[in-house]
Amino acid sequence: MNADFLMILLVIAMGAGFVLAIFNRGRSVGRITNAEHEYFTRLFLLPQGEHTRWEAEQDVVSGLADGVVSVVAEDNYQLIPDAYPSAAEIAFSKRFLGNLSLLLPYAQEGVAQGWQTWFQETLPDDWQRYFIVDGFTVPVEGDIDKPWEITLYCERAEQYFSVSVRDGRSKLFSIDG
């Protein structure tokens, strides 16, 4: 599949999701719940059938963030029946939210692919100065060896570079604005 086809599918899916969200507004079944949490600034629990079990926003003071970093569970009730983040998922989140620079080595290979695609040039050695961390997903059971993703905002391109991480290596997933 080419990137244009995937982007069209993404736009269609987002549009369908928006229409469904408007249609389901006000229904009590299947609603997203704002939950209090001892670690996350904001935590949203999603019902079964959604793309994830939980999403969080964390207020972060860092030169590598724009004040808020989003965190999303990769698991959508496949293996973990509880909507709340597990202890392993929280530990994974804390590791990277506590030091966002730890994400950069995982993202670099995929970012280099994106940089080459977008700018038609090799990723510069000081590439980190062009990016801020927008968010990341937490692999199933917080196991870093399982699939997860990182999204960085590239200020020079004014686009989001999303990379998928598999076995410690990243690959460009998408570039979108």
Short mmCIF file of C-alpha atoms in Angstrom, two decimals:
data_model
loop_
_atom_site.label_atom_id
_atom_site.label_comp_id
_atom_site.label_asym_id
_atom_site.label_seq_id
_atom_site.Cartn_x
_atom_site.Cartn_y
_atom_site.Cartn_z
CA MET A 1 0.00 0.00 0.00
CA ASN A 2 1.24 3.45 -0.73
CA ALA A 3 1.23 6.35 1.69
CA ASP A 4 -1.50 8.25 -0.20
CA PHE A 5 -3.89 5.32 0.06
CA LEU A 6 -3.18 4.96 3.79
CA MET A 7 -3.72 8.69 4.31
CA ILE A 8 -7.07 8.52 2.50
CA LEU A 9 -8.11 5.59 4.69
CA LEU A 10 -7.04 7.52 7.80
CA VAL A 11 -9.09 10.57 6.78
CA ILE A 12 -12.14 8.40 6.04
CA ALA A 13 -11.77 6.62 9.39
CA MET A 14 -11.44 9.92 11.24
CA GLY A 15 -14.52 11.27 9.46
CA ALA A 16 -16.52 8.16 10.30
CA GLY A 17 -15.33 8.38 13.89
CA PHE A 18 -16.45 12.00 14.08
CA VAL A 19 -19.90 11.15 12.70
CA LEU A 20 -20.24 8.26 15.17
CA ALA A 21 -19.11 10.47 18.04
CA ILE A 22 -21.79 13.04 17.18
CA PHE A 23 -24.40 10.30 16.82
CA ASN A 24 -23.45 8.68 20.14
CA ARG A 25 -23.17 11.94 22.07
CA GLY A 26 -25.39 11.82 25.11
CA ARG A 27 -25.67 8.04 25.23
CA SER A 28 -24.51 6.54 28.48
CA VAL A 29 -23.28 3.25 27.02
CA GLY A 30 -19.82 3.34 25.52
CA ARG A 31 -18.83 6.73 26.86
CA ILE A 32 -15.30 7.89 27.50
CA THR A 33 -14.73 8.42 31.20
CA ASN A 34 -12.46 11.05 32.74
CA ALA A 35 -10.73 9.30 35.62
CA GLU A 36 -8.61 10.50 38.50
CA HIS A 37 -5.15 8.99 38.60
CA GLU A 38 -2.23 9.23 41.00
CA TYR A 39 0.29 9.78 38.20
CA PHE A 40 -1.31 11.00 34.97
CA THR A 41 -2.45 14.62 34.78
CA ARG A 42 -5.53 13.59 32.79
CA LEU A 43 -6.70 10.02 32.19
CA PHE A 44 -9.48 8.92 29.86
CA LEU A 45 -10.88 5.40 30.00
CA LEU A 46 -12.38 4.15 26.77
CA PRO A 47 -15.08 1.49 26.40
CA GLN A 48 -14.53 -1.87 24.75
CA GLY A 49 -14.63 -1.67 21.00
CA GLU A 50 -12.47 1.46 20.85
CA HIS A 51 -8.89 1.66 19.55
CA THR A 52 -7.45 1.54 23.08
CA ARG A 53 -8.38 0.99 26.74
CA TRP A 54 -7.01 4.29 28.00
CA GLU A 55 -5.44 7.56 26.91
CA ALA A 56 -3.60 10.02 29.11
CA GLU A 57 -2.21 13.51 28.90
CA GLN A 58 0.74 14.43 31.04
CA ASP A 59 1.83 17.97 31.76
CA VAL A 60 5.58 18.00 31.15
CA VAL A 61 8.15 20.73 31.64
CA SER A 62 10.85 19.99 29.09
CA GLY A 63 12.57 21.56 26.14
CA LEU A 64 11.52 18.42 24.25
CA ALA A 65 7.78 19.01 24.75
CA ASP A 66 5.19 21.68 24.20
CA GLY A 67 3.85 21.36 27.75
CA VAL A 68 1.69 18.24 27.25
CA VAL A 69 2.61 14.75 26.07
CA SER A 70 -0.06 12.22 25.15
CA VAL A 71 0.24 8.57 26.12
CA VAL A 72 -2.01 5.82 24.74
CA ALA A 73 -2.20 2.12 25.57
CA GLU A 74 -1.53 -0.21 22.65
CA ASP A 75 -3.84 -2.81 24.21
CA ASN A 76 -7.57 -2.45 23.58
CA TYR A 77 -8.85 -5.12 25.97
CA GLN A 78 -7.11 -7.89 24.00
CA LEU A 79 -4.99 -9.07 26.92
CA ILE A 80 -5.81 -6.72 29.78
CA PRO A 81 -9.48 -6.64 30.79
CA ASP A 82 -9.27 -3.58 33.09
CA ALA A 83 -9.56 -0.13 31.50
CA TYR A 84 -7.13 1.43 33.99
CA PRO A 85 -3.40 1.42 33.19
CA SER A 86 -1.57 -1.56 34.66
CA ALA A 87 1.44 -1.13 36.94
CA ALA A 88 3.74 -2.14 34.05
CA GLU A 89 2.11 0.41 31.72
CA ILE A 90 2.51 3.15 34.33
CA ALA A 91 6.17 2.20 34.87
CA PHE A 92 6.81 2.36 31.10
CA SER A 93 5.11 5.76 30.92
CA LYS A 94 7.04 7.14 33.89
CA ARG A 95 10.35 5.99 32.41
CA PHE A 96 9.91 8.08 29.27
CA LEU A 97 7.83 10.96 30.64
CA GLY A 98 10.48 11.47 33.30
CA ASN A 99 13.16 11.84 30.63
CA LEU A 100 11.80 12.45 27.13
CA SER A 101 15.30 12.29 25.63
CA LEU A 102 15.16 8.51 26.19
CA LEU A 103 12.62 8.31 23.35
CA LEU A 104 14.94 9.86 20.78
CA PRO A 105 17.28 6.90 20.16
CA TYR A 106 14.22 4.71 19.59
CA ALA A 107 12.77 7.21 17.12
CA GLN A 108 15.92 8.17 15.21
CA GLU A 109 15.90 5.52 12.47
CA GLY A 110 12.26 6.17 11.55
CA VAL A 111 12.75 9.95 11.78
CA ALA A 112 15.72 9.65 9.40
CA GLN A 113 13.45 7.89 6.89
CA GLY A 114 10.87 10.64 7.27
CA TRP A 115 13.45 13.40 6.98
CA GLN A 116 14.78 11.87 3.77
CA THR A 117 11.24 11.55 2.41
CA TRP A 118 10.17 15.07 3.37
CA PHE A 119 13.31 17.11 2.79
CA GLN A 120 15.18 14.88 0.31
CA GLU A 121 18.30 15.11 2.45
CA THR A 122 20.10 13.15 5.14
CA LEU A 123 19.02 13.69 8.74
CA PRO A 124 21.43 16.21 10.32
CA ASP A 125 23.46 15.23 13.37
CA ASP A 126 21.63 17.82 15.47
CA TRP A 127 18.20 16.58 14.32
CA GLN A 128 16.71 16.71 17.83
CA ARG A 129 16.58 20.52 17.74
CA TYR A 130 13.88 20.33 15.05
CA PHE A 131 11.54 18.06 17.00
CA ILE A 132 9.38 18.00 20.10
CA VAL A 133 7.68 14.94 21.57
CA ASP A 134 3.95 14.91 20.92
CA GLY A 135 3.24 11.48 22.39
CA PHE A 136 3.84 7.77 22.42
CA THR A 137 1.97 4.54 22.87
CA VAL A 138 2.62 2.06 25.65
CA PRO A 139 3.25 -1.48 24.43
CA VAL A 140 1.07 -4.32 25.66
CA GLU A 141 1.89 -5.07 29.30
CA GLY A 142 4.51 -2.27 29.20
CA ASP A 143 6.91 -4.70 27.47
CA ILE A 144 9.37 -2.60 25.44
CA ASP A 145 9.99 -5.56 23.12
CA LYS A 146 6.37 -5.46 21.95
CA PRO A 147 5.17 -2.98 19.27
CA TRP A 148 4.72 0.69 20.18
CA GLU A 149 4.85 4.09 18.50
CA ILE A 150 6.34 7.54 18.99
CA THR A 151 5.05 10.78 17.48
CA LEU A 152 7.30 13.81 17.17
CA TYR A 153 6.35 17.22 15.83
CA CYS A 154 8.89 18.56 13.35
CA GLU A 155 8.92 22.33 13.59
CA ARG A 156 10.87 22.74 10.34
CA ALA A 157 8.37 20.65 8.32
CA GLU A 158 5.35 21.72 10.40
CA GLN A 159 4.35 18.04 10.32
CA TYR A 160 4.04 15.14 12.74
CA PHE A 161 6.47 12.28 12.20
CA SER A 162 5.07 9.01 13.58
CA VAL A 163 7.34 6.02 13.86
CA SER A 164 6.56 2.44 14.84
CA VAL A 165 9.05 0.73 17.15
CA ARG A 166 9.64 -3.00 16.77
CA ASP A 167 12.45 -4.89 18.49
CA GLY A 168 14.12 -1.62 19.49
CA ARG A 169 14.21 -0.25 15.92
CA SER A 170 11.91 2.32 14.41
CA LYS A 171 10.38 2.65 10.99
CA LEU A 172 8.52 5.62 9.57
CA PHE A 173 4.77 5.09 9.94
CA SER A 174 3.43 8.41 8.70
CA ILE A 175 4.06 12.10 8.20
CA ASP A 176 0.99 14.28 8.54
CA GLY A 177 0.05 17.76 9.60
#
